[in-house]
Coordinates of C-alpha atoms and ligand atoms in Angstrom, one line a residue:
M23 CA 6.2 -16.3 5.2
V24 CA 7.0 -14.1 2.2
P25 CA 4.8 -11.1 1.6
L26 CA 2.6 -11.3 -1.5
M27 CA 0.8 -8.6 -3.2
C28 CA -0.1 -8.7 -6.9
G29 CA -2.8 -6.9 -8.8
I30 CA -5.9 -8.6 -10.2
A31 CA -8.4 -7.2 -12.8
G32 CA -11.5 -8.5 -14.6
Y33 CA -14.2 -7.1 -16.8
K34 CA -17.6 -8.2 -18.1
G35 CA -19.4 -5.9 -20.5
T36 CA -19.9 -4.7 -24.0
E37 CA -16.4 -3.3 -24.7
D38 CA -13.3 -5.3 -25.7
A39 CA -12.7 -6.9 -22.4
T40 CA -9.0 -7.6 -23.0
Q41 CA -8.4 -4.0 -23.6
V42 CA -10.2 -2.9 -20.5
V43 CA -8.3 -5.5 -18.4
I44 CA -4.9 -4.4 -19.8
E45 CA -5.7 -0.8 -19.0
G46 CA -6.7 -1.8 -15.4
L47 CA -3.5 -3.9 -15.0
R48 CA -1.3 -1.0 -16.0
R49 CA -2.8 1.0 -13.2
L50 CA -2.3 -1.8 -10.8
E51 CA 1.4 -2.5 -11.6
Y52 CA 2.5 -0.8 -8.4
R53 CA 1.2 -3.9 -6.7
G54 CA 3.6 -6.2 -8.5
Y55 CA 5.4 -6.1 -11.8
D56 CA 7.6 -9.1 -12.5
S57 CA 5.2 -10.8 -14.9
W58 CA 1.6 -10.5 -16.0
G59 CA -1.1 -12.3 -18.0
V60 CA -4.6 -12.1 -19.3
A61 CA -7.2 -14.8 -20.1
S62 CA -10.1 -13.8 -22.3
I63 CA -13.1 -15.8 -23.4
N64 CA -13.2 -15.7 -27.2
N65 CA -15.7 -17.8 -29.2
D66 CA -16.2 -20.3 -26.4
H67 CA -12.6 -20.9 -25.6
I68 CA -10.0 -19.3 -23.4
E69 CA -7.2 -17.3 -24.9
L70 CA -4.3 -17.1 -22.6
F71 CA -1.4 -14.6 -22.9
R72 CA 1.3 -14.4 -20.3
R73 CA 4.7 -12.6 -20.3
E74 CA 7.6 -11.9 -18.0
G75 CA 8.4 -8.3 -17.0
R76 CA 6.2 -5.2 -17.1
I77 CA 3.2 -4.7 -19.3
G78 CA 4.6 -1.7 -21.1
Q79 CA 3.0 -0.8 -24.4
V80 CA 1.9 -4.3 -25.5
S81 CA -0.3 -4.3 -28.5
I82 CA -3.8 -5.7 -28.0
S83 CA -3.7 -7.3 -31.4
R84 CA -1.0 -9.6 -30.1
I85 CA -3.1 -10.7 -27.2
G86 CA -6.4 -11.3 -29.0
R87 CA -9.7 -9.6 -28.6
S88 CA -12.4 -11.0 -26.4
S89 CA -16.1 -11.4 -26.5
G90 CA -16.8 -9.5 -23.3
I91 CA -15.2 -11.4 -20.5
S92 CA -11.5 -11.1 -19.5
I93 CA -9.4 -11.5 -16.4
G94 CA -5.8 -10.5 -15.7
H95 CA -3.0 -10.4 -13.2
T96 CA 0.2 -8.5 -12.5
R97 CA 2.5 -10.6 -10.3
W98 CA 4.9 -10.2 -7.4
A99 CA 6.6 -13.6 -7.3
T100 CA 6.4 -15.8 -4.2
H101 CA 5.8 -19.4 -4.9
G102 CA 7.9 -20.2 -7.9
G103 CA 10.4 -18.0 -9.8
V104 CA 9.6 -15.3 -12.3
C105 CA 8.8 -17.1 -15.6
E106 CA 5.9 -17.3 -18.0
S107 CA 4.6 -20.6 -16.6
N108 CA 4.3 -19.2 -13.1
A109 CA 2.6 -16.1 -14.3
H110 CA -1.2 -15.9 -13.8
P111 CA -3.9 -16.7 -15.1
H112 CA -3.6 -20.4 -14.5
L113 CA -5.7 -22.9 -16.4
S114 CA -7.4 -26.1 -15.3
F115 CA -6.3 -29.5 -16.7
D116 CA -9.1 -29.3 -19.3
S117 CA -8.1 -25.7 -20.2
K118 CA -11.7 -24.6 -19.6
V119 CA -11.2 -22.7 -16.3
A120 CA -8.9 -19.7 -15.8
V121 CA -8.0 -18.2 -12.4
V122 CA -6.1 -15.2 -11.1
H123 CA -5.3 -15.1 -7.4
N124 CA -3.8 -12.7 -4.9
G125 CA -2.9 -14.2 -1.5
I126 CA -1.3 -17.4 -0.3
I127 CA -2.8 -20.9 -0.3
E128 CA -1.1 -22.4 2.7
N129 CA -2.2 -26.0 2.1
Y130 CA -1.1 -26.0 -1.5
Q131 CA 1.4 -28.8 -1.1
E132 CA -1.2 -31.2 0.2
L133 CA -3.6 -30.1 -2.6
R134 CA -1.0 -30.5 -5.3
S135 CA -0.2 -34.0 -4.0
G136 CA -3.9 -34.8 -4.1
L137 CA -4.2 -33.6 -7.7
Q138 CA -1.0 -35.4 -8.8
S139 CA -2.4 -38.7 -7.3
R140 CA -5.4 -38.1 -9.8
D141 CA -2.8 -37.9 -12.6
I142 CA -3.3 -34.2 -13.0
A143 CA 0.0 -32.7 -14.3
L144 CA 0.9 -29.4 -12.7
Q145 CA 2.3 -26.9 -15.1
S146 CA 3.7 -24.3 -12.6
Q147 CA 5.4 -24.1 -9.2
T148 CA 2.7 -21.8 -7.9
D149 CA 0.2 -22.3 -5.0
T150 CA -2.4 -20.7 -7.3
E151 CA -2.5 -23.5 -9.9
V152 CA -4.4 -25.9 -7.6
I153 CA -7.5 -23.6 -7.7
P154 CA -8.5 -24.0 -11.4
H155 CA -7.9 -27.7 -11.1
L156 CA -10.1 -28.0 -8.0
I157 CA -12.8 -26.0 -9.7
A158 CA -12.7 -28.2 -12.8
L159 CA -12.9 -31.3 -10.7
E160 CA -16.0 -29.9 -8.9
L161 CA -17.6 -29.3 -12.3
T162 CA -17.4 -33.0 -13.1
Q163 CA -20.1 -33.4 -10.4
D164 CA -22.7 -31.6 -12.5
T165 CA -22.8 -28.4 -10.6
S166 CA -23.0 -24.7 -11.6
F167 CA -19.7 -22.8 -12.2
A168 CA -20.3 -20.5 -9.2
E169 CA -21.0 -23.5 -6.9
A170 CA -17.9 -25.2 -8.2
V171 CA -15.8 -22.2 -7.3
R172 CA -17.5 -22.0 -3.9
K173 CA -16.8 -25.7 -3.1
A174 CA -13.2 -25.3 -4.3
C175 CA -12.8 -22.3 -1.9
L176 CA -13.9 -24.5 1.0
R177 CA -10.8 -26.6 0.4
L178 CA -8.4 -23.7 0.6
K179 CA -6.5 -22.6 3.7
G180 CA -4.7 -19.3 3.7
S181 CA -5.7 -16.0 2.2
Y182 CA -7.1 -15.2 -1.2
A183 CA -8.9 -12.9 -3.6
I184 CA -9.8 -15.1 -6.6
V185 CA -11.3 -14.3 -9.9
A186 CA -12.4 -17.2 -12.1
V187 CA -13.9 -17.7 -15.5
H188 CA -15.1 -20.7 -17.5
Q189 CA -15.2 -20.9 -21.3
D190 CA -18.8 -22.2 -21.3
F191 CA -20.3 -19.8 -18.7
D192 CA -21.1 -16.2 -19.4
E193 CA -20.0 -15.1 -15.9
I194 CA -17.1 -14.1 -13.7
V195 CA -17.0 -15.5 -10.1
V196 CA -15.0 -13.6 -7.5
A197 CA -14.2 -14.9 -4.0
R198 CA -12.5 -13.1 -1.2
D199 CA -11.0 -14.3 2.1
G200 CA -8.1 -12.2 3.5
S201 CA -7.0 -10.4 0.3
P202 CA -8.6 -7.3 -1.1
V203 CA -10.9 -7.2 -4.1
V204 CA -13.5 -4.7 -5.2
I205 CA -16.2 -4.8 -7.9
G206 CA -17.1 -1.7 -9.9
T207 CA -20.5 -1.5 -11.5
R208 CA -22.1 0.5 -14.3
M209 CA -25.7 -0.4 -14.5
D210 CA -27.3 1.8 -17.2
E211 CA -30.4 0.3 -18.7
S212 CA -28.7 -0.4 -22.0
D213 CA -25.2 -0.9 -20.9
K214 CA -24.3 -3.1 -17.9
E215 CA -20.6 -3.4 -17.1
F216 CA -18.7 -4.9 -14.2
F217 CA -15.1 -4.4 -13.2
V218 CA -13.2 -6.4 -10.7
A219 CA -9.9 -5.3 -9.3
S220 CA -7.5 -5.3 -6.3
D221 CA -8.3 -1.7 -5.8
V222 CA -10.5 1.0 -7.4
T223 CA -7.7 2.9 -9.2
A224 CA -7.8 0.1 -11.8
F225 CA -11.2 1.3 -13.1
L226 CA -11.8 4.8 -11.7
D227 CA -11.9 6.2 -15.3
R228 CA -15.0 4.1 -15.9
T229 CA -17.0 4.1 -12.7
K230 CA -16.9 5.3 -9.1
E231 CA -19.8 3.0 -8.1
V232 CA -18.3 0.0 -6.2
V233 CA -19.2 -3.0 -4.0
Y234 CA -16.6 -3.9 -1.4
L235 CA -16.7 -7.7 -0.7
R236 CA -16.2 -8.9 2.8
D237 CA -14.0 -11.8 3.8
G238 CA -16.0 -15.0 3.1
D239 CA -18.0 -13.4 0.2
L240 CA -18.4 -14.9 -3.2
A241 CA -19.7 -12.7 -6.0
V242 CA -21.3 -14.0 -9.2
I243 CA -21.3 -11.6 -12.1
N244 CA -23.5 -12.4 -15.1
S245 CA -26.2 -10.2 -16.3
S246 CA -26.4 -8.9 -12.8
L247 CA -24.5 -9.1 -9.5
E248 CA -25.2 -11.6 -6.8
V249 CA -23.3 -12.0 -3.5
R250 CA -23.3 -15.2 -1.4
R251 CA -21.4 -16.5 1.6
I252 CA -18.7 -19.0 0.7
I253 CA -19.4 -21.1 3.8
D254 CA -23.1 -22.0 3.1
A255 CA -24.0 -20.2 -0.2
S256 CA -26.5 -18.0 1.7
H257 CA -27.6 -14.8 0.0
V258 CA -25.9 -11.5 1.0
D259 CA -27.4 -8.0 0.7
F260 CA -24.7 -5.7 -0.7
K261 CA -24.4 -2.0 -0.8
I262 CA -23.2 0.1 -3.8
E263 CA -20.9 2.8 -2.5
T264 CA -19.4 5.8 -4.3
V265 CA -15.6 6.2 -4.3
P266 CA -14.6 9.7 -3.2
W267 CA -11.5 9.8 -5.4
S268 CA -11.3 11.3 -8.9
L269 CA -9.4 10.0 -12.0
D270 CA -7.3 13.1 -12.0
E271 CA -6.0 12.2 -8.6
A272 CA -5.0 8.8 -9.9
S273 CA -3.1 10.2 -13.0
K274 CA 0.4 11.6 -13.2
G275 CA -0.8 14.9 -14.9
E276 CA 2.1 17.2 -15.6
Y277 CA 4.6 15.3 -13.4
H278 CA 7.2 12.7 -14.5
H279 CA 6.4 10.3 -11.8
F280 CA 3.7 9.7 -9.2
M281 CA 6.2 10.2 -6.4
Q282 CA 7.0 13.7 -7.5
K283 CA 3.3 14.5 -8.0
E284 CA 2.4 13.1 -4.6
I285 CA 5.1 15.2 -2.8
H286 CA 3.8 18.3 -4.6
E287 CA 0.2 17.4 -3.4
Q288 CA 1.3 17.5 0.2
P289 CA 0.4 21.1 0.9
Q290 CA -3.2 20.3 -0.1
V291 CA -3.1 17.0 1.7
V292 CA -2.4 18.6 5.1
V293 CA -5.5 20.7 4.7
S294 CA -7.7 17.8 3.7
A295 CA -6.2 15.6 6.5
L296 CA -7.0 18.1 9.1
A297 CA -10.6 18.6 7.9
Q298 CA -11.7 15.6 10.0
D299 CA -15.2 15.0 11.3
D300 CA -15.1 17.0 14.6
S301 CA -17.2 14.5 16.5
A302 CA -15.0 11.6 15.5
L303 CA -11.9 13.5 16.5
A304 CA -13.5 14.5 19.8
Q305 CA -14.5 10.9 20.5
A306 CA -11.0 9.6 19.6
S307 CA -9.2 12.2 21.7
S308 CA -11.4 11.5 24.7
W309 CA -10.8 7.7 24.4
I310 CA -7.1 8.3 24.2
G311 CA -7.1 10.7 27.2
E312 CA -9.0 8.2 29.4
A313 CA -7.3 5.0 28.2
G314 CA -5.0 3.0 30.4
R315 CA -2.6 2.2 27.6
V316 CA -2.5 3.6 24.1
I317 CA -0.7 1.6 21.4
V318 CA 0.0 2.6 17.8
V319 CA 0.3 -0.4 15.5
A320 CA 1.6 0.0 12.0
C321 CA 4.3 -1.1 9.6
G322 CA 7.0 0.7 7.6
S323 CA 6.4 4.5 7.0
S324 CA 3.1 4.3 8.8
A325 CA 4.9 3.1 11.9
L326 CA 7.5 5.9 11.6
A327 CA 4.6 8.4 11.3
G328 CA 3.3 6.7 14.5
M329 CA 6.7 7.4 16.2
V330 CA 6.3 11.1 15.5
G331 CA 2.8 10.9 16.9
Q332 CA 4.2 9.1 20.0
A333 CA 6.5 12.1 20.5
Y334 CA 3.6 14.5 20.3
F335 CA 1.4 12.6 22.8
R336 CA 4.3 12.4 25.2
S337 CA 5.6 15.9 24.9
L338 CA 2.3 17.8 24.5
A339 CA -0.2 15.8 26.5
G340 CA 2.1 13.9 28.9
K341 CA 0.4 10.7 27.6
D342 CA 2.5 7.7 27.1
V343 CA 1.9 6.1 23.8
Q344 CA 3.8 3.1 22.5
V345 CA 4.5 2.2 18.9
V346 CA 4.4 -1.5 18.0
L347 CA 5.2 -2.9 14.6
G348 CA 2.4 -5.0 13.2
S349 CA 4.8 -8.0 12.7
E350 CA 6.0 -7.7 16.3
S351 CA 2.7 -7.2 18.0
D352 CA 2.0 -10.7 19.3
S353 CA 3.8 -10.2 22.6
I354 CA 2.0 -6.9 23.5
I355 CA -1.5 -7.1 22.1
P356 CA -2.7 -10.0 24.3
C357 CA -1.7 -7.9 27.4
L358 CA -4.3 -5.2 26.5
S359 CA -7.8 -4.9 27.8
S360 CA -11.0 -3.0 27.2
Q361 CA -9.6 -0.1 29.1
D362 CA -7.0 0.4 26.4
V363 CA -6.9 2.0 22.9
L364 CA -5.2 0.8 19.8
I365 CA -4.5 3.3 17.0
A366 CA -3.9 1.4 13.8
V367 CA -2.3 3.3 10.9
S368 CA -2.3 2.0 7.4
Q369 CA -2.5 3.7 4.0
S370 CA -3.8 0.7 2.3
G371 CA -5.9 -0.6 5.2
E372 CA -4.9 -4.1 4.1
T373 CA -1.4 -4.7 5.5
A374 CA -1.7 -8.2 6.9
D375 CA 0.6 -7.7 9.9
T376 CA -1.4 -4.6 11.0
I377 CA -4.7 -6.3 10.4
H378 CA -3.6 -9.3 12.4
A379 CA -2.7 -7.1 15.4
V380 CA -6.1 -5.3 15.1
K381 CA -8.1 -8.5 15.0
T382 CA -6.2 -9.8 18.1
A383 CA -6.9 -6.6 19.9
K384 CA -10.6 -6.5 18.9
A385 CA -11.0 -10.0 20.4
K386 CA -9.7 -8.6 23.7
G387 CA -12.3 -5.7 23.6
V388 CA -9.7 -3.1 23.0
R389 CA -11.2 0.1 21.4
L390 CA -9.9 0.6 17.9
I391 CA -9.2 4.0 16.2
S392 CA -7.8 3.7 12.7
I393 CA -6.0 6.2 10.5
V394 CA -6.5 4.8 7.0
N395 CA -6.5 6.1 3.4
A396 CA -8.2 3.4 1.4
T397 CA -12.0 3.8 1.6
G398 CA -13.8 0.4 2.1
S399 CA -10.5 -1.3 3.2
S400 CA -10.5 -4.2 5.7
L401 CA -9.1 -1.9 8.4
S402 CA -11.7 0.8 7.9
R403 CA -14.5 -1.7 8.2
I404 CA -13.4 -3.2 11.5
S405 CA -12.5 0.0 13.3
D406 CA -14.7 1.7 16.0
I407 CA -13.6 5.2 14.8
V408 CA -12.0 5.9 11.4
L409 CA -10.0 9.0 10.9
P410 CA -9.5 9.0 7.1
M411 CA -6.1 10.2 5.8
R412 CA -7.8 12.0 2.9
S413 CA -4.6 11.8 0.9
G414 CA -6.3 10.7 -2.3
P415 CA -4.9 7.7 -4.1
E416 CA -1.2 7.1 -3.4
I417 CA 0.0 5.3 -6.5
C418 CA 3.8 5.5 -5.9
V419 CA 4.9 2.4 -4.0
V420 CA 6.9 4.7 -1.7
A421 CA 4.8 6.4 0.9
T422 CA 5.0 10.2 1.0
K423 CA 1.7 12.0 1.3
S424 CA 0.1 9.3 3.5
Y425 CA 3.0 9.8 5.9
I426 CA 2.3 13.5 6.0
S427 CA -1.5 13.0 6.5
T428 CA -0.8 10.6 9.4
V429 CA 1.6 12.9 11.2
S430 CA -0.8 15.8 10.8
I431 CA -3.7 13.8 12.2
L432 CA -1.7 12.5 15.1
A433 CA -0.4 16.0 15.9
R434 CA -4.0 17.3 15.9
L435 CA -5.2 14.4 18.2
A436 CA -2.3 14.9 20.6
S437 CA -3.1 18.7 20.8
M438 CA -6.7 17.8 21.5
V439 CA -5.8 15.4 24.3
A440 CA -3.5 18.2 25.7
K441 CA -6.3 20.7 25.3
T442 CA -4.0 23.1 23.5
D443 CA -3.6 24.5 20.0
I444 CA -0.7 24.1 17.6
T445 CA -0.6 27.5 16.1
S446 CA 1.8 26.7 13.3
F447 CA -1.0 24.5 11.7
S448 CA -2.3 27.7 10.1
N449 CA 1.0 28.3 8.2
L450 CA 1.8 24.6 7.4
S451 CA 0.3 24.3 4.0
T452 CA 1.6 27.6 2.6
S453 CA 5.1 27.1 4.1
M454 CA 5.2 23.6 2.6
K455 CA 4.2 24.9 -0.8
S456 CA 6.8 27.6 -0.9
L457 CA 9.4 25.2 0.5
I458 CA 8.8 22.7 -2.3
A459 CA 9.1 25.4 -5.0
S460 CA 12.3 26.9 -3.6
V461 CA 14.1 23.8 -2.5
E462 CA 13.5 21.4 -5.4
P463 CA 16.2 22.9 -7.7
Q464 CA 18.7 22.8 -4.9
V465 CA 17.9 19.2 -4.0
A466 CA 17.9 18.1 -7.7
A467 CA 21.5 19.5 -8.0
L468 CA 22.6 17.8 -4.7
A469 CA 21.1 14.5 -6.0
V470 CA 23.9 14.3 -8.6
R471 CA 26.5 14.1 -5.8
I472 CA 24.5 11.9 -3.5
A473 CA 23.8 9.4 -6.3
K474 CA 27.4 8.3 -6.2
S475 CA 27.2 7.4 -2.5
K476 CA 27.1 3.9 -1.2
D477 CA 26.1 4.8 2.4
I478 CA 24.3 7.8 3.9
F479 CA 23.5 8.5 7.5
V480 CA 20.7 10.7 8.7
I481 CA 20.7 12.1 12.3
G482 CA 18.0 13.9 14.3
R483 CA 16.9 14.3 17.9
G484 CA 13.6 14.6 19.7
L485 CA 10.8 15.1 17.2
L486 CA 13.3 14.9 14.4
Y487 CA 14.6 11.5 15.4
P488 CA 11.7 9.5 13.8
T489 CA 12.0 11.9 10.8
S490 CA 15.6 10.7 10.3
L491 CA 14.4 7.1 10.2
E492 CA 11.7 8.0 7.6
A493 CA 14.3 9.9 5.5
A494 CA 16.6 6.9 5.6
L495 CA 13.8 4.6 4.5
K496 CA 13.0 6.9 1.5
L497 CA 16.6 6.8 0.4
K498 CA 16.9 3.0 0.8
E499 CA 13.8 2.0 -1.1
T500 CA 13.8 4.7 -3.8
C501 CA 17.6 5.0 -4.6
Y502 CA 18.9 1.6 -3.4
I503 CA 21.5 3.4 -1.2
H504 CA 22.3 1.9 2.2
A505 CA 20.9 4.6 4.5
E506 CA 20.5 4.6 8.2
G507 CA 18.7 7.0 10.6
F508 CA 20.1 7.5 14.1
A509 CA 19.2 9.5 17.1
G510 CA 22.1 12.1 17.0
G511 CA 23.2 11.1 20.5
E512 CA 23.5 7.5 19.6
L513 CA 26.1 8.1 16.9
K514 CA 29.0 8.1 19.4
H515 CA 27.8 4.8 20.9
G516 CA 28.9 2.7 18.0
S517 CA 27.8 3.8 14.6
I518 CA 30.4 6.6 14.3
A519 CA 32.8 3.8 13.5
L520 CA 31.2 3.7 10.1
I521 CA 32.1 7.3 9.2
E522 CA 34.9 7.5 6.6
T523 CA 36.1 10.1 4.2
G524 CA 33.4 11.2 1.8
I525 CA 30.4 9.7 3.6
P526 CA 27.4 12.1 3.6
V527 CA 25.6 12.6 6.8
I528 CA 22.2 14.5 6.8
A529 CA 21.7 16.4 10.0
L530 CA 18.1 17.4 10.9
A531 CA 17.9 20.2 13.4
D532 CA 15.7 23.0 14.7
D533 CA 16.1 25.6 17.5
S534 CA 15.6 23.0 20.3
T535 CA 18.1 20.5 19.0
R536 CA 20.6 22.5 17.0
A537 CA 23.4 22.8 19.6
L538 CA 23.7 19.1 20.1
I539 CA 23.2 18.1 16.5
V540 CA 25.9 20.6 15.6
S541 CA 28.3 18.8 18.0
N542 CA 27.4 15.5 16.3
A543 CA 28.0 17.1 12.9
M544 CA 31.5 18.3 14.0
E545 CA 32.3 14.8 15.1
V546 CA 31.3 13.5 11.7
R547 CA 33.4 16.1 9.9
A548 CA 36.4 15.4 12.1
R549 CA 36.3 11.9 10.7
G550 CA 36.1 12.9 7.0
G551 CA 32.3 12.8 6.6
W552 CA 30.5 15.8 5.0
V553 CA 27.3 17.2 6.5
I554 CA 24.1 18.3 4.8
G555 CA 22.2 20.4 7.4
V556 CA 18.4 20.5 7.1
D557 CA 17.7 23.3 9.5
T558 CA 15.9 26.6 10.0
K559 CA 19.2 28.5 10.4
P560 CA 22.6 28.1 8.8
N561 CA 25.6 26.8 10.8
E562 CA 29.3 26.5 10.0
A563 CA 29.1 22.8 10.8
Y564 CA 27.1 22.3 7.6
D565 CA 28.9 21.7 4.3
V566 CA 25.6 22.0 2.5
F567 CA 22.7 23.9 4.0
I568 CA 19.1 23.2 3.1
Q569 CA 16.9 25.9 4.7
V570 CA 13.5 24.9 6.0
P571 CA 10.9 27.3 7.6
D572 CA 10.6 27.2 11.3
L573 CA 7.3 25.6 12.2
G574 CA 8.0 24.8 15.8
L575 CA 6.2 21.6 16.9
L576 CA 5.3 20.8 13.2
Q577 CA 9.0 20.7 12.2
P578 CA 8.8 16.9 11.4
L579 CA 6.2 17.7 8.7
I580 CA 8.3 20.3 7.0
S581 CA 11.9 18.9 7.5
I582 CA 11.0 15.6 5.8
V583 CA 9.9 17.3 2.6
P584 CA 13.4 18.1 1.1
L585 CA 14.5 14.6 1.9
Q586 CA 11.5 13.1 0.1
L587 CA 12.5 15.2 -2.9
L588 CA 16.1 14.2 -2.5
A589 CA 15.2 10.5 -2.6
Y590 CA 13.1 11.2 -5.7
H591 CA 15.8 13.1 -7.6
V592 CA 18.6 10.6 -6.7
A593 CA 16.4 7.8 -8.1
V594 CA 15.9 9.9 -11.3
V595 CA 19.7 10.6 -11.6
K596 CA 20.4 6.9 -11.2
G597 CA 17.8 6.0 -13.9
L598 CA 15.6 4.2 -11.5
D599 CA 11.8 4.2 -11.4
P600 CA 10.9 5.8 -8.1
D601 CA 7.2 4.7 -8.5
K602 CA 8.1 1.0 -8.6
P603 CA 11.2 0.2 -6.7
R604 CA 12.6 -3.3 -7.2
N605 CA 11.3 -6.1 -4.9
L606 CA 8.6 -3.9 -3.4
A607 CA 4.8 -3.6 -3.8
K608 CA 2.4 -1.2 -2.4
S609 CA 0.2 -3.3 -0.3
V610 CA 1.6 -6.1 1.8
T611 CA -1.4 -8.3 2.2
V612 CA 0.0 -11.4 3.8
K613 CA 2.3 -11.9 6.8
Ligands
LIG29 C1 7.5 2.9 2.7 C2 6.2 2.2 2.5 C3 5.9 1.1 3.4 C4 4.5 1.2 3.9 C5 4.2 -0.1 4.7 C6 2.8 0.0 5.4 O1 7.6 4.0 1.8 O2 5.4 2.6 1.7 O3 6.9 1.0 4.4 O4 4.4 2.3 4.8 O5 4.2 -1.2 3.9 O6 1.8 0.1 4.5 P1 0.4 0.6 4.9 O7 0.5 2.0 5.4 O8 -0.5 0.5 3.7 O9 -0.1 -0.3 6.0

């Protein structure tokens, strides 16, 4: 199945709802940006505005103001191509119900056939469009709007976060099962406002008070907020929580892009990440120390951070830890038992493949530690111990500071299991800060040359092997350059056949790996490649030398930084948007 992300937003309050929703959607564009749309209730009818492409600086006067209720969506296409008719919101056959949806309706074909047999003409190729029709059909049975949405949800199979409005009802109904959605509230006596969004960054400028819905919840927002269970309409007590993030953290500030800002935040992020609750860390390290098997489950950069952690657990603590991709976990998770520990890593806390593995492991009684950034996310709520990344909002689609947080936390945990200290932790933040300041101009100049490359290889050994994989991933996704990371020793077992005149090879080295990496670099040069050495000391094998401070065991945390910056600057040279690479979205919420 194709991954689906998308951003949804809604507002009910006294301000111009369309304006509030558009602002929210702009902040959610990192979740999907191939088309977008808004439906606003205006004088008892629904005004629909949908467009292909990004929101940009669209003028509100073109969309139409609203009387206080609006919903919107920014799409990452799955079912149906990128065109206006497939963009959300979708309307019911009587044009009275509008729905935005994030997730996948797995039984949509069957539902579409059922609707067509009732002579309802479908206007799009999406799975979502069945939802407003089903709601409108339920409403013909003389029921309330919220009840109609609930009953429609009972017919859906798959995953969803749904926001629905009706032209004749002064309310917004939100349903969640398997896809994230959060409600923001501002409940001053005179001025009640409600915000709905895929994540809190959409409305952080307006409120930090939020209600996280659980799977199976249905929220009814009118003059107040009520939460029910979808299954039986039973009442649910909810909690209003305060988001620990500030708006500043979710804005670009003086930087050109979020990616650059987030790389520059890393020296502070390592300090925050290491400021964990001592008792949670102690409990986690004792579980890991005693466990039969320890598995890290994650996807993408989170999995690569897990591989650095694996190297720490093995080398420092003599504890074998395995890293399993969320999407490939089905063969191993069922083999685990209550003697084992699963460490789930996820910035968003919503990655469907990771959540699937976690749920399977929980059912086997496996103890679950999670390293997660998004407060209130699905992962944080099902874990036995949560070690928060404390990275602040990571808005750029490409992971940088969440990777750094995760590696820092795993290094700390491994040192606790080993009952040893990593002394270089005390220099990490200041070394990283001065490295960023000194290396960025050099890397920005190098980016002009690298931008012309079609292929790049990155090699490393030991702790720097997973770092080479992460560096290659940054270059691929940010600059659209074919990049591959290798263990230095593997090059001669096949991949060296790809080295030709002019191909850049980035060699990551430190005192413990330099001798062998230099041999690999010479092999590359003998075949016409040119070598960029990222090392603590210069070497004649390097055509270009990027000096990094020597941080011993923490070298993976420092050596990745110039390569994150390189990926950023190559994207800028190529005129690409590093914050929103093509075909990607931040949170992959279905399998
Ligand atoms: C790469 C990147 C992705 C994510 C992956 C997991 O830069 O951002 O590879 O790391 O989709 O996401 P989380 O950590 O949210 O589970």
